[in-house]
mmCIF file of C-alpha atoms in Angstrom:
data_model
loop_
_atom_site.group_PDB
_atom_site.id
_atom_site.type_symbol
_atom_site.label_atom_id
_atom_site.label_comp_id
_atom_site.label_asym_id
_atom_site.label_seq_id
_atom_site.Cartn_x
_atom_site.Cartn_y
_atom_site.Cartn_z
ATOM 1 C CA UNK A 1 -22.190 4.944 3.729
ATOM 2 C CA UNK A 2 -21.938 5.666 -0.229
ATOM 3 C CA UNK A 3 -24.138 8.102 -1.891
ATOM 4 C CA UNK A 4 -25.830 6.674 -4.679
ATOM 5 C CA UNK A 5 -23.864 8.090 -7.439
ATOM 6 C CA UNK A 6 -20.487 6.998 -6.087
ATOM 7 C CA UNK A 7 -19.399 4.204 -8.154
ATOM 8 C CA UNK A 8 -16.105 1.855 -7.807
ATOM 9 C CA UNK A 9 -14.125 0.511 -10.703
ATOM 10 C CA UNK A 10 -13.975 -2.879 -9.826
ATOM 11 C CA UNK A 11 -12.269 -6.582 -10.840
ATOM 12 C CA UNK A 12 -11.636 -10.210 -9.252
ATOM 13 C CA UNK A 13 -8.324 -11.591 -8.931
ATOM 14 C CA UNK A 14 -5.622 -13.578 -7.421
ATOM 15 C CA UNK A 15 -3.787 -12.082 -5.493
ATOM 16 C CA UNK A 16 -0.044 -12.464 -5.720
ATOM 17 C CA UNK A 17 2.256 -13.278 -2.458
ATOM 18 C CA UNK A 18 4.884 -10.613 -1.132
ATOM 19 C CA UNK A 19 8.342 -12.951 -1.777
ATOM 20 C CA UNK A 20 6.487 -13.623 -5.396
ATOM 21 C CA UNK A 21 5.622 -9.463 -6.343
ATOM 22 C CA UNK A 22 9.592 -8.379 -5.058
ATOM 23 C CA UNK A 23 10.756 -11.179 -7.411
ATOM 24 C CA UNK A 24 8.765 -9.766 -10.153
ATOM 25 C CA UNK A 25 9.321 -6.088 -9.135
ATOM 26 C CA UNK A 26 13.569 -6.891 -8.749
ATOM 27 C CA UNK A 27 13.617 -8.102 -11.978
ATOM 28 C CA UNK A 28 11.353 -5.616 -13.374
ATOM 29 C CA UNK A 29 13.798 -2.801 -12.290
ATOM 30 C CA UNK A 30 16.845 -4.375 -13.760
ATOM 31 C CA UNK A 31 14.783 -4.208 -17.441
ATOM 32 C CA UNK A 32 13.637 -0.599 -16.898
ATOM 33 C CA UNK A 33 16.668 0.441 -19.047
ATOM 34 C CA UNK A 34 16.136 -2.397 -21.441
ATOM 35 C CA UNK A 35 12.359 -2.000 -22.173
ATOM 36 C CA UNK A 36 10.973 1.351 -23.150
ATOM 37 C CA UNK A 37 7.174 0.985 -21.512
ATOM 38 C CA UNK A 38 5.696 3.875 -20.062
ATOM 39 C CA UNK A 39 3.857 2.821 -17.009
ATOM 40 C CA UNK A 40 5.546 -0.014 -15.185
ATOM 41 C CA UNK A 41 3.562 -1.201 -12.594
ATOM 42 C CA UNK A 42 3.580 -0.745 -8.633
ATOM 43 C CA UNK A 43 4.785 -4.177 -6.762
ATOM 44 C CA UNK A 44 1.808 -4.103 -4.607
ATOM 45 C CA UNK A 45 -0.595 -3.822 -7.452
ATOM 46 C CA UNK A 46 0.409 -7.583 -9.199
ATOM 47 C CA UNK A 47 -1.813 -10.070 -9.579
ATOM 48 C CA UNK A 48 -3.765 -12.337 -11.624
ATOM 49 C CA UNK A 49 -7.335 -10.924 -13.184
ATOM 50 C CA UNK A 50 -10.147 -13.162 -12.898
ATOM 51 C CA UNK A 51 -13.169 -10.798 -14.324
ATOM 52 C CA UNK A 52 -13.286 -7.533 -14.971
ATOM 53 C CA UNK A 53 -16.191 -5.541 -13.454
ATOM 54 C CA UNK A 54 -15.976 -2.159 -14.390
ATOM 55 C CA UNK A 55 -18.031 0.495 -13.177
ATOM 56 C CA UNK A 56 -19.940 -0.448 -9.636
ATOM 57 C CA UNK A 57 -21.764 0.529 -7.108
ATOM 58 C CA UNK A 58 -20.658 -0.081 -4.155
ATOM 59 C CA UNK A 59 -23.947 -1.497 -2.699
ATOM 60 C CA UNK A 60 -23.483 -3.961 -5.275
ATOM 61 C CA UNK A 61 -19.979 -5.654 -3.065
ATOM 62 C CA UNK A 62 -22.095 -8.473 -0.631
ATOM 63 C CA UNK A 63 -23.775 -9.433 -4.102
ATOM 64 C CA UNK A 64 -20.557 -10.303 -5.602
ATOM 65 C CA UNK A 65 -18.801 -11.506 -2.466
ATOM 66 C CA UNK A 66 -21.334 -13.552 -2.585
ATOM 67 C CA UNK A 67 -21.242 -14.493 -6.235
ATOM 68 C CA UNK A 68 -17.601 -15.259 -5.723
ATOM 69 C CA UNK A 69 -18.279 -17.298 -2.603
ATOM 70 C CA UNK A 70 -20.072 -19.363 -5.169
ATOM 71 C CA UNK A 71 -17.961 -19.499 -7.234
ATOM 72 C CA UNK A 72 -14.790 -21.250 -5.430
ATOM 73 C CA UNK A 73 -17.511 -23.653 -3.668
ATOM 74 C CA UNK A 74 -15.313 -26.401 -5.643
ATOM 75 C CA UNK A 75 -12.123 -24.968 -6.053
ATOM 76 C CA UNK A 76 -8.904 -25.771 -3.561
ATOM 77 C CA UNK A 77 -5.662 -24.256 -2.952
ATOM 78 C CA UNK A 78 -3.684 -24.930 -5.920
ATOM 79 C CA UNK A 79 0.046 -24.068 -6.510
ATOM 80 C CA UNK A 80 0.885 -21.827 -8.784
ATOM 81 C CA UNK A 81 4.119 -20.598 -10.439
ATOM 82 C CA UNK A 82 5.264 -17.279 -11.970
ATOM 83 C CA UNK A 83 7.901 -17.227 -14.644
ATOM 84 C CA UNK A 84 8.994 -16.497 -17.991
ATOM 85 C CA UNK A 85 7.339 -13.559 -19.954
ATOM 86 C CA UNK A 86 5.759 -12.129 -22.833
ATOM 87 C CA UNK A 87 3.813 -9.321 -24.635
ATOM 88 C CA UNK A 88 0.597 -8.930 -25.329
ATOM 89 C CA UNK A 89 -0.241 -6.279 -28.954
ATOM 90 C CA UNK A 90 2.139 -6.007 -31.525
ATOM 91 C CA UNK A 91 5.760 -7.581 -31.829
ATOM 92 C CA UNK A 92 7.651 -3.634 -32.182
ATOM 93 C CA UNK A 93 5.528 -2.226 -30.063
ATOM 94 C CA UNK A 94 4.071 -4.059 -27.145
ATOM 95 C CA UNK A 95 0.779 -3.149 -24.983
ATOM 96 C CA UNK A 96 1.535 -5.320 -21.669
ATOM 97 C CA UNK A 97 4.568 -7.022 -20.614
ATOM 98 C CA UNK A 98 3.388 -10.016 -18.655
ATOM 99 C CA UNK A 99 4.565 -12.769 -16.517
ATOM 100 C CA UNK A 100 3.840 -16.124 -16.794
ATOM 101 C CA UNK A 101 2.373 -18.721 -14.996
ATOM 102 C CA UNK A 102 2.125 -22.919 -14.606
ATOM 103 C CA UNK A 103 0.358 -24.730 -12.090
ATOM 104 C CA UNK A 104 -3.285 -26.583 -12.341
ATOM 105 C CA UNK A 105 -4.234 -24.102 -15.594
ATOM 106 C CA UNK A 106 -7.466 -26.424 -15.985
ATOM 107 C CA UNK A 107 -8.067 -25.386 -11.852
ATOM 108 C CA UNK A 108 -7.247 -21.940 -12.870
ATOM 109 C CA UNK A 109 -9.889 -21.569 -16.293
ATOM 110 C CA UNK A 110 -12.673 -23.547 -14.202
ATOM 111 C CA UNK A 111 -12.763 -20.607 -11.959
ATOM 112 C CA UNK A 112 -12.789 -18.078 -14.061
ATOM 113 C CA UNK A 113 -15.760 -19.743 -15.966
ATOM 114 C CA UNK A 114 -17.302 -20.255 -12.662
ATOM 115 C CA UNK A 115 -17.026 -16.334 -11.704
ATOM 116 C CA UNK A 116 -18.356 -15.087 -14.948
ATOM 117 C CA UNK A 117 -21.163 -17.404 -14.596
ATOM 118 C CA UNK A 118 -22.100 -16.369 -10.881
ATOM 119 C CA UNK A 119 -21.451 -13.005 -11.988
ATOM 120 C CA UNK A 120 -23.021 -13.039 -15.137
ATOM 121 C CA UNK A 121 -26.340 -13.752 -12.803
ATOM 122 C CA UNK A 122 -25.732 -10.198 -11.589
ATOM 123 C CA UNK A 123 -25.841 -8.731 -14.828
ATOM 124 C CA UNK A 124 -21.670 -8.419 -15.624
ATOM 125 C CA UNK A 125 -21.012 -9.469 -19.155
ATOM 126 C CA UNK A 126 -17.738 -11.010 -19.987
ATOM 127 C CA UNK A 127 -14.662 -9.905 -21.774
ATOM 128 C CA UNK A 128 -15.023 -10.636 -25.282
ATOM 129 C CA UNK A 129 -12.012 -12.557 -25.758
ATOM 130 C CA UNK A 130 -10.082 -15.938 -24.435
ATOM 131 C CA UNK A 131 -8.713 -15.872 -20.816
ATOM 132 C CA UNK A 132 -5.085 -15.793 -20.426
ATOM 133 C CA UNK A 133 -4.077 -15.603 -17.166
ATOM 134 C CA UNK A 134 -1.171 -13.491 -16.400
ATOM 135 C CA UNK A 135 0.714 -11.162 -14.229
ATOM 136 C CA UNK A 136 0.682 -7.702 -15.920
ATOM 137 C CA UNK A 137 4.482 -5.926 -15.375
ATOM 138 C CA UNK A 138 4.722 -3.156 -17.281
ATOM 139 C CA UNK A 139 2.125 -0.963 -20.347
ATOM 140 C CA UNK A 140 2.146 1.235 -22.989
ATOM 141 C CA UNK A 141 5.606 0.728 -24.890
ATOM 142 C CA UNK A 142 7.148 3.903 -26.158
ATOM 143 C CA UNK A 143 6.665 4.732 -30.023
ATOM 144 C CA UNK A 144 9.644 4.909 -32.021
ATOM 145 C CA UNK A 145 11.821 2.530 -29.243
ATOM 146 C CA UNK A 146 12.980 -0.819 -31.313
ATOM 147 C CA UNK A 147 12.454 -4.058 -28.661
ATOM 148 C CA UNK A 148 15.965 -4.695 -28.663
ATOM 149 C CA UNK A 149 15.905 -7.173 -26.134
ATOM 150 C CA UNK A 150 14.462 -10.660 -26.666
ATOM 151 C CA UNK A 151 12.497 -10.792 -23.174
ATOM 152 C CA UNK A 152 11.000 -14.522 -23.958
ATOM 153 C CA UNK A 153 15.007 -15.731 -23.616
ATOM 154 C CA UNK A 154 15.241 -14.425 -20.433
ATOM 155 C CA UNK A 155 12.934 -16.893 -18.839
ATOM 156 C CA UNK A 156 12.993 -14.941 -15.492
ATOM 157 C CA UNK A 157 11.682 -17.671 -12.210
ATOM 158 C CA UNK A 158 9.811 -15.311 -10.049
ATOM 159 C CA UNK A 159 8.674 -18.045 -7.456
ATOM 160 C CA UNK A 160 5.636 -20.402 -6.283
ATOM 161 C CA UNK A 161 3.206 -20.132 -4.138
ATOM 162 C CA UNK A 162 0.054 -21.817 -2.897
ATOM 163 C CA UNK A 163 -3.547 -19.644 -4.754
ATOM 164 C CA UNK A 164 -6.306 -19.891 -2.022
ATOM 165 C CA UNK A 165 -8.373 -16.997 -2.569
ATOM 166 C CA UNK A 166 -9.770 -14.303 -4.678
ATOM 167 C CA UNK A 167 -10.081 -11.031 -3.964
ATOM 168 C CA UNK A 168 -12.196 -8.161 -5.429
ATOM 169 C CA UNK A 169 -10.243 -4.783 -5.762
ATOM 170 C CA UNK A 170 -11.160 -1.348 -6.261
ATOM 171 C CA UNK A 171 -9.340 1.286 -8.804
ATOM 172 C CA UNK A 172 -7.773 3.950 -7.342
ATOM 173 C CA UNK A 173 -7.260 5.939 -10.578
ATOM 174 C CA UNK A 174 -3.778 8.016 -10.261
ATOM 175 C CA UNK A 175 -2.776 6.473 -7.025
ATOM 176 C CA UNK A 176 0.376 4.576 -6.307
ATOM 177 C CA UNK A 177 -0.647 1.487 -5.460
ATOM 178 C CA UNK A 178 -3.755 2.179 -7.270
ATOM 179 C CA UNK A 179 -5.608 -1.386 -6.241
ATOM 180 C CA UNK A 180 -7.288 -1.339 -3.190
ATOM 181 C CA UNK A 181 -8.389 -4.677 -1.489
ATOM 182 C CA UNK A 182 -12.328 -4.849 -0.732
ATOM 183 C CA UNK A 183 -12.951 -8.139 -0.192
ATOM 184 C CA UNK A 184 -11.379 -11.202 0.403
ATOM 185 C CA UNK A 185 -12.769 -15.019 -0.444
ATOM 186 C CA UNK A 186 -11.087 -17.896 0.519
ATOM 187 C CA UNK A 187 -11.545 -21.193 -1.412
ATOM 188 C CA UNK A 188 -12.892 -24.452 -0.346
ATOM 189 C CA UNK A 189 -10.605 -25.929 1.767
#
């Protein structure tokens, strides 16, 4: 039982399949003396952000498990595909490496509209800006570092796999993996 102060960092998200995140984390490691970014990120910690939460109690978690039950009341497995890649920020110096995806995208945006609005019936606003799913790789590139390498040409195929669930994970600031899994919600089937 949680004391009333204690508070989780929390978000929604797809989560991404083993064979998919050692794809992703293989090629990662082969760019790591390519790309200057700071904070590349652990394998276990891809995946693909629905809604950010923030700052939670953790009373709050059968709410939103049952918000997102709600939520993917109309939403099947879909397949999904990560490849290519791209930067978010600007062109010299980068914010987020990403990976990309393709599947139903239409599928993909419908739930995401359908979590913020269950959610936003709990009070969580949303993210002032358009949804673009992703798979975040790698943050904060170095100052001063040219990106010498044009990472869009390398069109990297990271694999496919079948999206039939969302999960809500907590922050574990400073720890390696630093998402912890605290709920799991299949979709329709």
């Amino acid at each position: 039982m949680s004391n009333n102060s204690e508070v989780w960092r929390l978000f929604i998200a797809i989560p991404i399949p083993s064979p998919v995140k050692q794809a992703i984390a293989d090629w990662c490691k082969e760019q790591r003396d390519k790309l200057a970014f700071q904070k590349w990120v652990h394998q276990e910690d891809y995946h693909i952000t629905v809604q950010f939460l923030g700052d939670t109690s953790p009373e709050r978690l059968d709410d939103l498990q049952l918000a997102a039950t709600r939520a993917v009341s109309n939403i099947r497995p879909t397949h999904m595909e990560a490849h290519g890649c791209g930067t978010f920020g600007r062109a010299d110096q980068p914010r987020v490496l990403w990976a990309g995806l393709s599947g139903d995208m239409e599928l993909l945006n419908k739930l995401q509209n359908n979590v913020i609005e269950e959610n936003g019936k709990l009070g969580y606003i949303p993210e002032d800006r358009p949804y673009r799913p992703h798979i975040t790789m790698a943050r904060k590139y170095r100052a001063g570092y040219k990106l010498e390498t044009d990472i869009k040409m390398t069109n990297p195929q990271f694999g496919s796999w079948t999206a039939d669930a969302l999960v809500i994970y907590r922050t574990n600031m400073h720890h390696q993996p630093m998402y912890e899994k605290v709920a799991e919600i299949p979709f329709a089937k």
